[in-house]
Amino acid sequence: MASTPAAAASSSSRSAARKQGLVLGVFANEKEGTPQFTNAGDAFDKLVSGKLRELLAISGPPLKKGKARIFHGLHQDFSNIVVVGLGKKAAGVNLQENWDEDKENIRAAVAVGCQQVQDLEVPCVEIDPCGDAQAAAEGAVLGLFEYNEFKQKKKPAVEVKLHGSDGIEAWKKGLIYAKGQNLARYLMEGPANHITPTMFAAVIQEKLKSASSNVSVYIRDESWIKAQEMGSFLSVAKGSVEPAVFLEVHYRGSSDASEPPLVFVGKGITFDSGGISIKPSANMDAMRADMGGAATICSAIVTAAELKLPINIIGLTPLCENMPSGRANKPGDVVKAMNGKTIQVDNTDAEGRLVLADALCYAHNFNPRAIIDAATLTGAMDIALGSSATGVFTNSHQLWNQLYEASILTGDRVWRMPLFEHYTKQVTDCQLADLNNIGKYRSGGACTAAAFLKEFVTVPHWAHLDIAGVMGNKDEVPYLRKGMAGRPTRTLVEFATRLSQDKKSI
Ligand code: BES
Ligand code: MG
Ligand code: ZN
């Protein structure tokens, strides 16, 4: 008779070790010979009379950064001890890479350790804070995420716990940051027939309800969108039978209710077929994630609410599908945005800027402290930077500095891109209308798209984040499995945290 894994384990185990994992870090030893454990690693090694150090030495060469090695039978509390390589100790901020190397190394190592534990179907794991409990928590929760909503066979859940009590507050913060990014990954990966505009709004409403009491959620329907004269957004939405939604969320975290809010705007195309300018069918499924801007900004607000950040934030997301049909935009059509500007739609696949134009106009109603939009806007952004960093187009040095500083800590990087008049000329030279929705030339497509958006902004602190390149992960970010990445949610959260602490700079 075939026995279940659980039955097999209980019948064959001689030691009474609990089914529990322990992930411990080890730094690259600069001097030959002895590995340099973390504090927790050292303490555990003492507890087992130096056995761990001994086993690590005889089991193979010194553990490389991001690699893991598993040991059994060392301690009754842990069936599996996973030692993970942290690389050089106190590596600090790497100014070539623009990130904090210690934090990135911890995220990567802990993620690998947790994945090993999960593969062995061990239901819970204690994690060495490795000197930065927030980074360790992020590595664990991000590393374990896998989307299997629609699979009968799912990866087993693993409960993660901090080993010891060093950095418990930072650990909790890391769990919340990572859970926020995982929410964005969940929404982006979700199939377009399930994550419709209506469903997207329902998920965010539900998450905000449980995160905080000082939130309001408005799910605006098409009659509201018409009344606002958002003709540009509507022109995209009308090609689909799926009703459009304009989702508006308010988080009031500041003790001063009248404090100007940070306004986030996110592109929410729940499926981008290209419309009449239809896309090639290869990999078109990835366009279910064309609401990545909406997913990351809404997840950042859910996270800010959970962290109870003392700041006011408003999130605005135009949600709809971009589909070809008898009612769809046609190349050469002219539409009118909320601010009265007319747009010639020469390519129906450049729909992101059409829906954002109206959302950006609407954002000005809130006396914003700053406006930040995020959008999977152009394939050209992916060609330019790939998945290394989000492209940031901004009219504000202060805003750039805050985003940049935040991204060094999160490791989810940003890179500044130009908003030159050079590109503006290429979208304002238009035969039938004030603006053309595509640039006159093919080159610099991410920049002409940003220049187009700039025509709908009058505030002094605005940043446009083109996240098309960081939308998905193949194997580039070691602590994210293959799939939609949810980037740069943590950078947005860190940015909001910084702004909540610094009421002067912006
Ligand atoms: N959603 C796409 C951009 C995109 C491409 C995001 C690949 C993620 C990965 C956007 O709506 C689009 O189709 N943009 C066009 C613009 C062009 C027609 C000016 C593009 O990039 O080709
Ligand atoms: Mg498109
Ligand atoms: Zn799109």
Short mmCIF file of C-alpha atoms and ligand atoms in Angstrom, two decimals:
data_model
loop_
_atom_site.label_atom_id
_atom_site.label_comp_id
_atom_site.label_asym_id
_atom_site.label_seq_id
_atom_site.Cartn_x
_atom_site.Cartn_y
_atom_site.Cartn_z
CA MET A 1 0.00 0.00 0.00
CA ALA A 2 1.33 3.46 -0.87
CA SER A 3 1.87 5.51 2.25
CA THR A 4 1.30 9.26 2.43
CA PRO A 5 4.43 11.39 2.86
CA ALA A 6 3.37 12.21 6.39
CA ALA A 7 2.92 8.56 7.34
CA ALA A 8 6.26 7.67 5.79
CA ALA A 9 8.00 10.39 7.74
CA SER A 10 6.57 9.36 11.08
CA SER A 11 7.28 5.66 10.59
CA SER A 12 10.85 6.09 9.37
CA SER A 13 12.15 8.88 11.57
CA ARG A 14 14.48 7.71 14.27
CA SER A 15 15.12 11.15 15.71
CA ALA A 16 12.08 12.97 16.97
CA ALA A 17 12.93 16.17 15.07
CA ARG A 18 9.94 18.37 14.41
CA LYS A 19 8.99 19.00 10.79
CA GLN A 20 10.43 22.48 10.87
CA GLY A 21 13.14 24.24 8.90
CA LEU A 22 15.74 26.74 10.00
CA VAL A 23 17.46 29.06 7.54
CA LEU A 24 20.84 30.34 8.73
CA GLY A 25 23.16 32.75 6.94
CA VAL A 26 26.89 32.48 6.42
CA PHE A 27 29.15 35.20 5.02
CA ALA A 28 31.89 34.55 2.49
CA ASN A 29 35.03 33.93 4.52
CA GLU A 30 37.72 36.38 3.57
CA LYS A 31 40.41 34.43 5.39
CA GLU A 32 40.67 30.83 4.22
CA GLY A 33 39.14 28.20 6.42
CA THR A 34 36.48 29.03 8.95
CA PRO A 35 33.12 30.23 7.62
CA GLN A 36 31.77 33.38 9.24
CA PHE A 37 28.33 32.72 10.61
CA THR A 38 25.78 35.38 11.45
CA ASN A 39 25.01 35.90 15.17
CA ALA A 40 22.17 33.40 14.93
CA GLY A 41 24.34 30.93 13.03
CA ASP A 42 27.06 31.22 15.66
CA ALA A 43 24.61 30.71 18.50
CA PHE A 44 23.12 27.65 16.83
CA ASP A 45 26.55 26.19 16.11
CA LYS A 46 27.46 26.53 19.80
CA LEU A 47 24.20 24.84 20.71
CA VAL A 48 25.17 21.80 18.64
CA SER A 49 28.78 21.82 19.89
CA GLY A 50 30.34 23.13 16.69
CA LYS A 51 28.74 20.41 14.56
CA LEU A 52 27.32 22.81 11.98
CA ARG A 53 30.68 24.41 11.29
CA GLU A 54 32.20 20.95 10.96
CA LEU A 55 29.53 19.64 8.57
CA LEU A 56 29.65 22.79 6.46
CA ALA A 57 33.41 22.39 6.02
CA ILE A 58 33.36 18.71 5.06
CA SER A 59 30.27 18.90 2.84
CA GLY A 60 31.89 20.91 0.05
CA PRO A 61 33.62 24.15 -0.94
CA PRO A 62 32.78 27.43 0.87
CA LEU A 63 29.16 28.35 0.27
CA LYS A 64 28.78 30.85 -2.58
CA LYS A 65 26.48 33.88 -2.39
CA GLY A 66 22.86 32.90 -3.02
CA LYS A 67 23.54 29.16 -2.70
CA ALA A 68 22.08 26.84 -0.07
CA ARG A 69 23.11 23.58 1.60
CA ILE A 70 20.84 21.43 3.75
CA PHE A 71 21.74 19.46 6.89
CA HIS A 72 19.63 17.02 8.90
CA GLY A 73 19.73 15.41 12.31
CA LEU A 74 21.46 18.28 14.09
CA HIS A 75 18.77 19.39 16.51
CA GLN A 76 15.46 18.02 17.73
CA ASP A 77 13.62 21.28 17.01
CA PHE A 78 14.58 21.35 13.34
CA SER A 79 14.29 18.60 10.76
CA ASN A 80 16.07 20.73 8.16
CA ILE A 81 18.87 23.23 8.66
CA VAL A 82 19.40 25.26 5.50
CA VAL A 83 22.62 27.26 5.43
CA VAL A 84 22.60 30.05 2.86
CA GLY A 85 25.47 32.08 1.44
CA LEU A 86 25.28 35.85 2.10
CA GLY A 87 28.40 36.91 0.22
CA LYS A 88 30.75 39.56 1.60
CA LYS A 89 29.93 40.91 5.04
CA ALA A 90 29.04 44.65 5.34
CA ALA A 91 29.25 45.20 1.59
CA GLY A 92 27.19 48.40 1.96
CA VAL A 93 25.66 50.51 -0.80
CA ASN A 94 27.11 49.72 -4.20
CA LEU A 95 27.12 52.96 -6.17
CA GLN A 96 27.65 51.21 -9.48
CA GLU A 97 24.62 49.02 -8.91
CA ASN A 98 22.60 51.71 -7.11
CA TRP A 99 21.45 49.39 -4.38
CA ASP A 100 22.25 48.23 -0.87
CA GLU A 101 24.24 45.09 -1.48
CA ASP A 102 23.73 43.65 2.03
CA LYS A 103 19.96 43.86 1.73
CA GLU A 104 19.90 42.38 -1.78
CA ASN A 105 22.19 39.51 -0.73
CA ILE A 106 19.97 38.72 2.26
CA ARG A 107 16.78 38.79 0.15
CA ALA A 108 18.30 36.44 -2.42
CA ALA A 109 19.83 34.01 0.09
CA VAL A 110 16.76 33.77 2.32
CA ALA A 111 14.50 33.30 -0.72
CA VAL A 112 16.57 30.33 -1.91
CA GLY A 113 16.63 28.84 1.59
CA CYS A 114 12.85 29.10 1.92
CA GLN A 115 12.27 27.60 -1.53
CA GLN A 116 14.37 24.57 -0.52
CA VAL A 117 12.25 24.15 2.59
CA GLN A 118 9.08 24.41 0.49
CA ASP A 119 10.32 21.84 -2.03
CA LEU A 120 10.81 19.40 0.86
CA GLU A 121 7.22 20.03 1.99
CA VAL A 122 8.28 21.29 5.40
CA PRO A 123 5.31 23.34 6.67
CA CYS A 124 7.14 26.01 8.66
CA VAL A 125 10.51 27.66 8.82
CA GLU A 126 12.39 29.93 11.19
CA ILE A 127 14.58 32.54 9.57
CA ASP A 128 17.84 34.10 10.66
CA PRO A 129 17.45 37.90 10.45
CA CYS A 130 21.02 38.01 9.05
CA GLY A 131 21.50 41.49 10.50
CA ASP A 132 18.56 42.98 8.57
CA ALA A 133 15.27 41.41 9.56
CA GLN A 134 13.27 43.48 7.06
CA ALA A 135 15.33 42.24 4.11
CA ALA A 136 15.13 38.67 5.46
CA ALA A 137 11.34 38.84 5.73
CA GLU A 138 11.08 40.27 2.22
CA GLY A 139 13.29 37.52 0.80
CA ALA A 140 11.18 34.85 2.50
CA VAL A 141 7.74 36.13 1.51
CA LEU A 142 8.69 37.20 -2.02
CA GLY A 143 10.69 34.02 -2.62
CA LEU A 144 7.86 31.70 -1.59
CA PHE A 145 5.16 33.35 -3.72
CA GLU A 146 3.85 31.36 -6.61
CA TYR A 147 0.62 31.95 -8.49
CA ASN A 148 -1.43 28.79 -8.56
CA GLU A 149 -5.00 30.02 -8.24
CA PHE A 150 -6.21 27.72 -10.99
CA LYS A 151 -4.09 24.63 -10.40
CA GLN A 152 -5.39 21.59 -8.62
CA LYS A 153 -1.87 20.76 -7.47
CA LYS A 154 -0.49 23.70 -5.51
CA LYS A 155 2.89 24.27 -3.90
CA PRO A 156 2.52 23.67 -0.14
CA ALA A 157 2.15 26.71 2.09
CA VAL A 158 5.12 27.49 4.33
CA GLU A 159 4.73 29.50 7.50
CA VAL A 160 7.66 31.86 8.05
CA LYS A 161 8.83 32.92 11.50
CA LEU A 162 11.66 35.07 12.77
CA HIS A 163 14.38 33.01 14.48
CA GLY A 164 15.03 34.66 17.83
CA SER A 165 13.78 38.15 18.66
CA ASP A 166 16.40 40.43 17.06
CA GLY A 167 14.66 42.99 14.86
CA ILE A 168 11.07 41.91 15.38
CA GLU A 169 9.69 45.32 14.26
CA ALA A 170 11.80 45.32 11.09
CA TRP A 171 10.73 41.73 10.44
CA LYS A 172 7.04 42.69 10.63
CA LYS A 173 7.64 45.65 8.32
CA GLY A 174 9.36 43.37 5.81
CA LEU A 175 6.42 40.94 5.86
CA ILE A 176 4.02 43.80 5.06
CA TYR A 177 6.21 45.23 2.27
CA ALA A 178 6.56 41.82 0.62
CA LYS A 179 2.88 40.98 1.01
CA GLY A 180 2.15 44.27 -0.78
CA GLN A 181 4.31 43.32 -3.73
CA ASN A 182 2.73 39.86 -3.79
CA LEU A 183 -0.72 41.46 -4.04
CA ALA A 184 0.44 43.30 -7.17
CA ARG A 185 1.88 40.03 -8.55
CA TYR A 186 -1.41 38.27 -7.87
CA LEU A 187 -3.42 40.94 -9.71
CA MET A 188 -1.00 41.10 -12.65
CA GLU A 189 -0.69 37.34 -13.10
CA GLY A 190 -4.45 36.84 -12.87
CA PRO A 191 -6.08 35.97 -16.21
CA ALA A 192 -7.96 38.79 -17.92
CA ASN A 193 -11.27 36.86 -17.84
CA HIS A 194 -10.97 36.77 -14.04
CA ILE A 195 -9.28 40.09 -13.21
CA THR A 196 -11.72 42.30 -15.12
CA PRO A 197 -12.03 46.01 -14.27
CA THR A 198 -14.96 45.16 -11.98
CA MET A 199 -13.07 42.35 -10.22
CA PHE A 200 -9.92 44.42 -9.86
CA ALA A 201 -11.88 47.13 -8.08
CA ALA A 202 -13.60 44.56 -5.86
CA VAL A 203 -10.27 43.03 -4.78
CA ILE A 204 -8.79 46.43 -3.86
CA GLN A 205 -11.96 47.45 -2.01
CA GLU A 206 -11.81 44.23 0.01
CA LYS A 207 -8.09 44.59 0.83
CA LEU A 208 -8.50 48.21 1.92
CA LYS A 209 -11.46 47.36 4.11
CA SER A 210 -9.34 45.00 6.17
CA ALA A 211 -6.22 47.21 6.16
CA SER A 212 -7.59 50.38 7.68
CA SER A 213 -10.68 52.29 8.69
CA ASN A 214 -9.65 55.70 7.36
CA VAL A 215 -10.12 54.81 3.71
CA SER A 216 -12.82 55.56 1.14
CA VAL A 217 -13.25 53.60 -2.06
CA TYR A 218 -15.28 54.92 -4.99
CA ILE A 219 -15.97 52.54 -7.85
CA ARG A 220 -17.08 54.89 -10.63
CA ASP A 221 -19.10 53.46 -13.52
CA GLU A 222 -19.33 54.50 -17.16
CA SER A 223 -22.04 57.12 -16.58
CA TRP A 224 -19.72 58.88 -14.10
CA ILE A 225 -16.81 58.63 -16.58
CA LYS A 226 -19.03 60.20 -19.28
CA ALA A 227 -20.16 62.95 -16.94
CA GLN A 228 -16.51 63.80 -16.23
CA GLU A 229 -15.99 64.15 -20.00
CA MET A 230 -13.15 61.66 -20.02
CA GLY A 231 -13.48 61.18 -23.77
CA SER A 232 -10.00 59.83 -24.22
CA PHE A 233 -10.40 57.05 -21.61
CA LEU A 234 -13.88 56.22 -22.93
CA SER A 235 -12.63 55.91 -26.51
CA VAL A 236 -10.46 52.98 -25.42
CA ALA A 237 -13.08 51.41 -23.14
CA LYS A 238 -15.88 51.41 -25.73
CA GLY A 239 -14.14 48.78 -27.89
CA SER A 240 -14.85 46.12 -25.26
CA VAL A 241 -18.09 44.61 -23.92
CA GLU A 242 -16.47 44.51 -20.47
CA PRO A 243 -17.65 47.62 -18.56
CA ALA A 244 -14.97 50.17 -17.69
CA VAL A 245 -14.39 51.31 -14.11
CA PHE A 246 -12.65 54.37 -12.73
CA LEU A 247 -11.38 53.33 -9.32
CA GLU A 248 -10.69 56.08 -6.81
CA VAL A 249 -9.28 55.30 -3.37
CA HIS A 250 -8.53 57.71 -0.56
CA TYR A 251 -6.28 56.85 2.36
CA ARG A 252 -6.23 59.47 5.12
CA GLY A 253 -3.23 58.65 7.30
CA SER A 254 -2.15 62.18 8.20
CA SER A 255 -3.45 63.71 11.43
CA ASP A 256 -4.02 66.82 9.32
CA ALA A 257 -6.96 65.94 7.08
CA SER A 258 -6.33 69.02 4.95
CA GLU A 259 -2.72 68.08 4.17
CA PRO A 260 -2.31 67.90 0.38
CA PRO A 261 -2.31 64.27 -0.74
CA LEU A 262 0.22 62.30 -2.68
CA VAL A 263 -1.74 61.22 -5.78
CA PHE A 264 -0.90 57.93 -7.45
CA VAL A 265 -2.26 57.20 -10.93
CA GLY A 266 -2.04 53.72 -12.49
CA LYS A 267 -2.69 52.43 -16.00
CA GLY A 268 -5.36 49.76 -15.66
CA ILE A 269 -5.69 48.01 -19.00
CA THR A 270 -6.85 44.57 -17.85
CA PHE A 271 -6.14 43.23 -21.33
CA ASP A 272 -4.33 44.96 -24.18
CA SER A 273 -4.96 43.25 -27.52
CA GLY A 274 -3.81 46.42 -29.27
CA GLY A 275 -7.33 47.08 -30.58
CA ILE A 276 -7.69 47.62 -34.34
CA SER A 277 -3.88 48.08 -34.47
CA ILE A 278 -3.86 44.52 -33.17
CA LYS A 279 -0.76 42.95 -31.64
CA PRO A 280 0.89 39.78 -32.98
CA SER A 281 -0.53 36.69 -31.22
CA ALA A 282 2.81 35.39 -29.85
CA ASN A 283 2.99 36.15 -26.12
CA MET A 284 -0.14 38.30 -26.26
CA ASP A 285 -1.20 36.57 -23.02
CA ALA A 286 1.34 38.76 -21.18
CA MET A 287 -0.94 41.71 -21.89
CA ARG A 288 -3.19 40.54 -19.04
CA ALA A 289 -0.57 42.36 -16.93
CA ASP A 290 -1.11 45.68 -18.70
CA MET A 291 -2.82 46.80 -15.51
CA GLY A 292 0.54 46.58 -13.70
CA GLY A 293 0.49 50.32 -13.01
CA ALA A 294 -2.90 50.08 -11.36
CA ALA A 295 -1.83 46.92 -9.48
CA THR A 296 1.38 48.41 -8.09
CA ILE A 297 -0.05 51.77 -7.05
CA CYS A 298 -3.14 50.22 -5.43
CA SER A 299 -1.00 47.61 -3.66
CA ALA A 300 1.29 50.39 -2.44
CA ILE A 301 -1.74 52.19 -0.96
CA VAL A 302 -3.03 49.00 0.69
CA THR A 303 0.46 48.57 2.17
CA ALA A 304 0.69 52.21 3.30
CA ALA A 305 -2.67 51.76 5.07
CA GLU A 306 -1.48 48.58 6.73
CA LEU A 307 1.68 50.37 7.91
CA LYS A 308 -0.53 53.26 9.10
CA LEU A 309 1.79 55.76 7.39
CA PRO A 310 1.03 59.33 8.52
CA ILE A 311 0.32 60.66 5.03
CA ASN A 312 -2.70 61.22 2.79
CA ILE A 313 -2.68 59.25 -0.46
CA ILE A 314 -5.19 59.13 -3.30
CA GLY A 315 -5.10 56.39 -5.93
CA LEU A 316 -6.71 56.81 -9.35
CA THR A 317 -6.96 53.99 -11.86
CA PRO A 318 -8.76 54.01 -15.20
CA LEU A 319 -9.64 50.33 -15.72
CA CYS A 320 -10.78 48.84 -19.05
CA GLU A 321 -9.87 46.44 -21.84
CA ASN A 322 -8.35 47.46 -25.18
CA MET A 323 -10.18 45.31 -27.75
CA PRO A 324 -10.90 45.40 -31.50
CA SER A 325 -14.60 45.60 -32.36
CA GLY A 326 -17.19 47.53 -34.32
CA ARG A 327 -17.16 50.15 -31.58
CA ALA A 328 -13.38 50.34 -31.16
CA ASN A 329 -11.13 53.32 -31.88
CA LYS A 330 -9.98 53.40 -35.50
CA PRO A 331 -6.64 54.82 -36.65
CA GLY A 332 -7.17 58.47 -37.46
CA ASP A 333 -10.07 58.93 -35.03
CA VAL A 334 -10.04 62.12 -32.98
CA VAL A 335 -11.07 62.11 -29.31
CA LYS A 336 -11.24 64.82 -26.65
CA ALA A 337 -9.69 64.57 -23.18
CA MET A 338 -11.10 66.04 -19.97
CA ASN A 339 -8.94 69.19 -20.24
CA GLY A 340 -10.31 69.94 -23.74
CA LYS A 341 -7.23 68.83 -25.66
CA THR A 342 -7.97 66.80 -28.79
CA ILE A 343 -6.02 63.69 -29.72
CA GLN A 344 -5.62 61.95 -33.07
CA VAL A 345 -5.49 58.21 -32.40
CA ASP A 346 -3.12 57.02 -35.12
CA ASN A 347 -2.31 53.77 -33.33
CA THR A 348 -4.96 52.14 -31.17
CA ASP A 349 -2.24 50.13 -29.39
CA ALA A 350 -0.92 53.35 -27.82
CA GLU A 351 -3.97 53.23 -25.52
CA GLY A 352 -2.20 53.61 -22.18
CA ARG A 353 -1.51 57.29 -22.72
CA LEU A 354 -5.16 57.78 -23.74
CA VAL A 355 -6.56 56.43 -20.49
CA LEU A 356 -3.85 58.14 -18.41
CA ALA A 357 -4.45 61.53 -20.04
CA ASP A 358 -7.90 61.77 -18.42
CA ALA A 359 -6.77 60.29 -15.10
CA LEU A 360 -3.93 62.83 -14.91
CA CYS A 361 -6.36 65.69 -15.63
CA TYR A 362 -8.65 64.42 -12.88
CA ALA A 363 -5.71 64.13 -10.43
CA HIS A 364 -5.33 67.92 -10.50
CA ASN A 365 -8.66 68.27 -8.65
CA PHE A 366 -7.08 67.21 -5.35
CA ASN A 367 -4.48 69.95 -4.77
CA PRO A 368 -1.82 67.23 -4.94
CA ARG A 369 1.49 67.47 -3.14
CA ALA A 370 2.84 65.37 -6.00
CA ILE A 371 1.45 63.17 -8.77
CA ILE A 372 3.11 59.88 -9.61
CA ASP A 373 1.80 57.69 -12.39
CA ALA A 374 2.88 54.13 -13.11
CA ALA A 375 2.19 52.36 -16.39
CA THR A 376 3.29 49.42 -18.51
CA LEU A 377 3.36 52.06 -21.19
CA THR A 378 5.83 51.19 -23.95
CA GLY A 379 7.70 48.24 -25.41
CA ALA A 380 10.42 50.83 -26.06
CA MET A 381 11.03 51.12 -22.30
CA ASP A 382 11.80 47.39 -22.20
CA ILE A 383 14.14 47.78 -25.18
CA ALA A 384 15.93 50.66 -23.47
CA LEU A 385 16.58 49.30 -19.96
CA GLY A 386 15.23 45.76 -19.92
CA SER A 387 14.20 44.61 -16.46
CA SER A 388 16.98 46.27 -14.45
CA ALA A 389 15.07 49.39 -13.45
CA THR A 390 11.86 51.37 -13.82
CA GLY A 391 12.25 54.38 -16.13
CA VAL A 392 11.36 57.64 -14.35
CA PHE A 393 10.41 60.76 -16.30
CA THR A 394 9.98 63.71 -13.96
CA ASN A 395 9.83 67.50 -13.88
CA SER A 396 11.03 67.55 -10.25
CA HIS A 397 14.56 67.00 -8.93
CA GLN A 398 13.19 66.62 -5.41
CA LEU A 399 10.80 63.90 -6.50
CA TRP A 400 13.57 62.15 -8.41
CA ASN A 401 15.87 62.24 -5.38
CA GLN A 402 13.23 60.74 -3.10
CA LEU A 403 12.39 57.94 -5.54
CA TYR A 404 16.07 57.22 -6.14
CA GLU A 405 16.93 57.09 -2.42
CA ALA A 406 13.95 54.83 -1.76
CA SER A 407 14.96 52.45 -4.55
CA ILE A 408 18.50 51.98 -3.18
CA LEU A 409 16.96 50.51 -0.04
CA THR A 410 14.38 48.32 -1.77
CA GLY A 411 16.67 47.08 -4.54
CA ASP A 412 13.77 47.68 -6.96
CA ARG A 413 15.65 50.29 -8.92
CA VAL A 414 14.78 53.43 -10.88
CA TRP A 415 16.67 55.19 -13.65
CA ARG A 416 16.03 58.74 -14.76
CA MET A 417 14.87 59.37 -18.34
CA PRO A 418 14.45 62.67 -20.25
CA LEU A 419 11.38 64.87 -20.71
CA PHE A 420 12.93 67.11 -23.37
CA GLU A 421 10.96 69.51 -25.54
CA HIS A 422 12.64 67.55 -28.35
CA TYR A 423 10.11 64.74 -27.79
CA THR A 424 7.14 67.05 -27.18
CA LYS A 425 7.52 68.44 -30.71
CA GLN A 426 7.12 64.92 -32.07
CA VAL A 427 3.66 64.47 -30.52
CA THR A 428 2.32 68.00 -30.96
CA ASP A 429 2.98 68.04 -34.72
CA CYS A 430 -0.39 66.57 -35.64
CA GLN A 431 -2.59 66.81 -38.73
CA LEU A 432 -6.10 66.68 -37.25
CA ALA A 433 -5.83 67.43 -33.53
CA ASP A 434 -3.78 69.10 -30.77
CA LEU A 435 -1.79 65.94 -30.15
CA ASN A 436 -1.04 62.68 -31.89
CA ASN A 437 -1.05 59.55 -29.76
CA ILE A 438 2.13 58.31 -31.43
CA GLY A 439 5.41 60.10 -32.10
CA LYS A 440 6.36 61.28 -35.57
CA TYR A 441 9.39 58.95 -35.53
CA ARG A 442 9.91 55.45 -34.23
CA SER A 443 12.96 56.26 -32.10
CA GLY A 444 12.70 57.09 -28.40
CA GLY A 445 9.23 55.60 -28.01
CA ALA A 446 9.27 55.66 -24.21
CA CYS A 447 10.26 59.33 -24.30
CA THR A 448 7.59 60.43 -26.78
CA ALA A 449 4.99 58.61 -24.67
CA ALA A 450 6.17 60.51 -21.56
CA ALA A 451 6.13 63.78 -23.52
CA PHE A 452 2.52 63.05 -24.48
CA LEU A 453 1.54 62.57 -20.81
CA LYS A 454 3.31 65.81 -19.87
CA GLU A 455 0.68 67.68 -21.94
CA PHE A 456 -1.87 66.73 -19.25
CA VAL A 457 0.18 67.84 -16.25
CA THR A 458 0.47 71.32 -14.75
CA VAL A 459 1.78 70.54 -11.23
CA PRO A 460 5.46 71.16 -10.35
CA HIS A 461 6.03 67.70 -8.86
CA TRP A 462 5.08 64.92 -11.25
CA ALA A 463 6.80 61.66 -12.11
CA HIS A 464 5.85 59.14 -14.75
CA LEU A 465 7.10 55.60 -14.14
CA ASP A 466 7.27 53.41 -17.25
CA ILE A 467 7.24 49.89 -15.80
CA ALA A 468 6.90 47.89 -19.04
CA GLY A 469 10.46 46.55 -18.72
CA VAL A 470 10.05 45.37 -15.11
CA MET A 471 6.58 43.87 -15.64
CA GLY A 472 7.72 40.25 -15.63
CA ASN A 473 10.56 38.22 -14.18
CA LYS A 474 12.32 35.41 -16.00
CA ASP A 475 15.32 34.82 -13.74
CA GLU A 476 16.83 38.29 -13.36
CA VAL A 477 15.67 39.07 -9.83
CA PRO A 478 16.87 36.06 -7.84
CA TYR A 479 14.22 36.32 -5.11
CA LEU A 480 11.25 36.41 -7.49
CA ARG A 481 10.10 33.29 -9.27
CA LYS A 482 9.27 33.41 -12.98
CA GLY A 483 6.10 35.40 -13.62
CA MET A 484 4.66 38.86 -13.17
CA ALA A 485 6.90 40.81 -10.83
CA GLY A 486 4.75 43.38 -9.00
CA ARG A 487 7.56 45.90 -9.36
CA PRO A 488 8.10 48.59 -8.14
CA THR A 489 5.52 48.28 -5.32
CA ARG A 490 8.09 48.28 -2.51
CA THR A 491 9.82 51.34 -3.94
CA LEU A 492 6.50 53.20 -4.00
CA VAL A 493 5.86 52.19 -0.38
CA GLU A 494 9.35 53.23 0.70
CA PHE A 495 8.88 56.52 -1.16
CA ALA A 496 5.58 57.15 0.65
CA THR A 497 7.27 56.29 3.96
CA ARG A 498 9.99 58.87 3.28
CA LEU A 499 7.45 61.51 2.27
CA SER A 500 5.43 60.84 5.41
CA GLN A 501 8.53 61.58 7.50
CA ASP A 502 9.67 64.62 5.52
CA LYS A 503 6.93 67.20 5.16
CA LYS A 504 9.23 69.88 3.74
CA SER A 505 11.12 68.65 0.69
CA ILE A 506 8.08 68.25 -1.54
N1 BES B 1 0.97 47.72 -23.20
C1 BES B 1 1.82 48.12 -24.26
C2 BES B 1 3.27 48.28 -23.86
C3 BES B 1 3.99 47.06 -23.39
C4 BES B 1 4.70 46.28 -24.26
C5 BES B 1 4.01 46.73 -22.05
C6 BES B 1 5.39 45.17 -23.81
C7 BES B 1 4.71 45.63 -21.60
C8 BES B 1 5.40 44.86 -22.48
C9 BES B 1 1.33 49.45 -24.83
O1 BES B 1 -0.03 49.67 -24.75
C10 BES B 1 1.68 49.45 -26.27
O2 BES B 1 1.22 48.63 -26.97
N2 BES B 1 2.52 50.39 -26.66
C11 BES B 1 2.97 50.50 -28.01
C12 BES B 1 3.06 51.96 -28.36
C13 BES B 1 3.33 52.22 -29.81
C14 BES B 1 2.14 51.80 -30.64
C15 BES B 1 3.63 53.69 -30.01
C16 BES B 1 4.33 49.84 -28.11
O3 BES B 1 5.12 49.93 -27.18
O4 BES B 1 4.59 49.20 -29.12
MG MG B 2 -1.21 48.97 -26.36
ZN ZN B 3 -1.07 48.80 -23.20
#
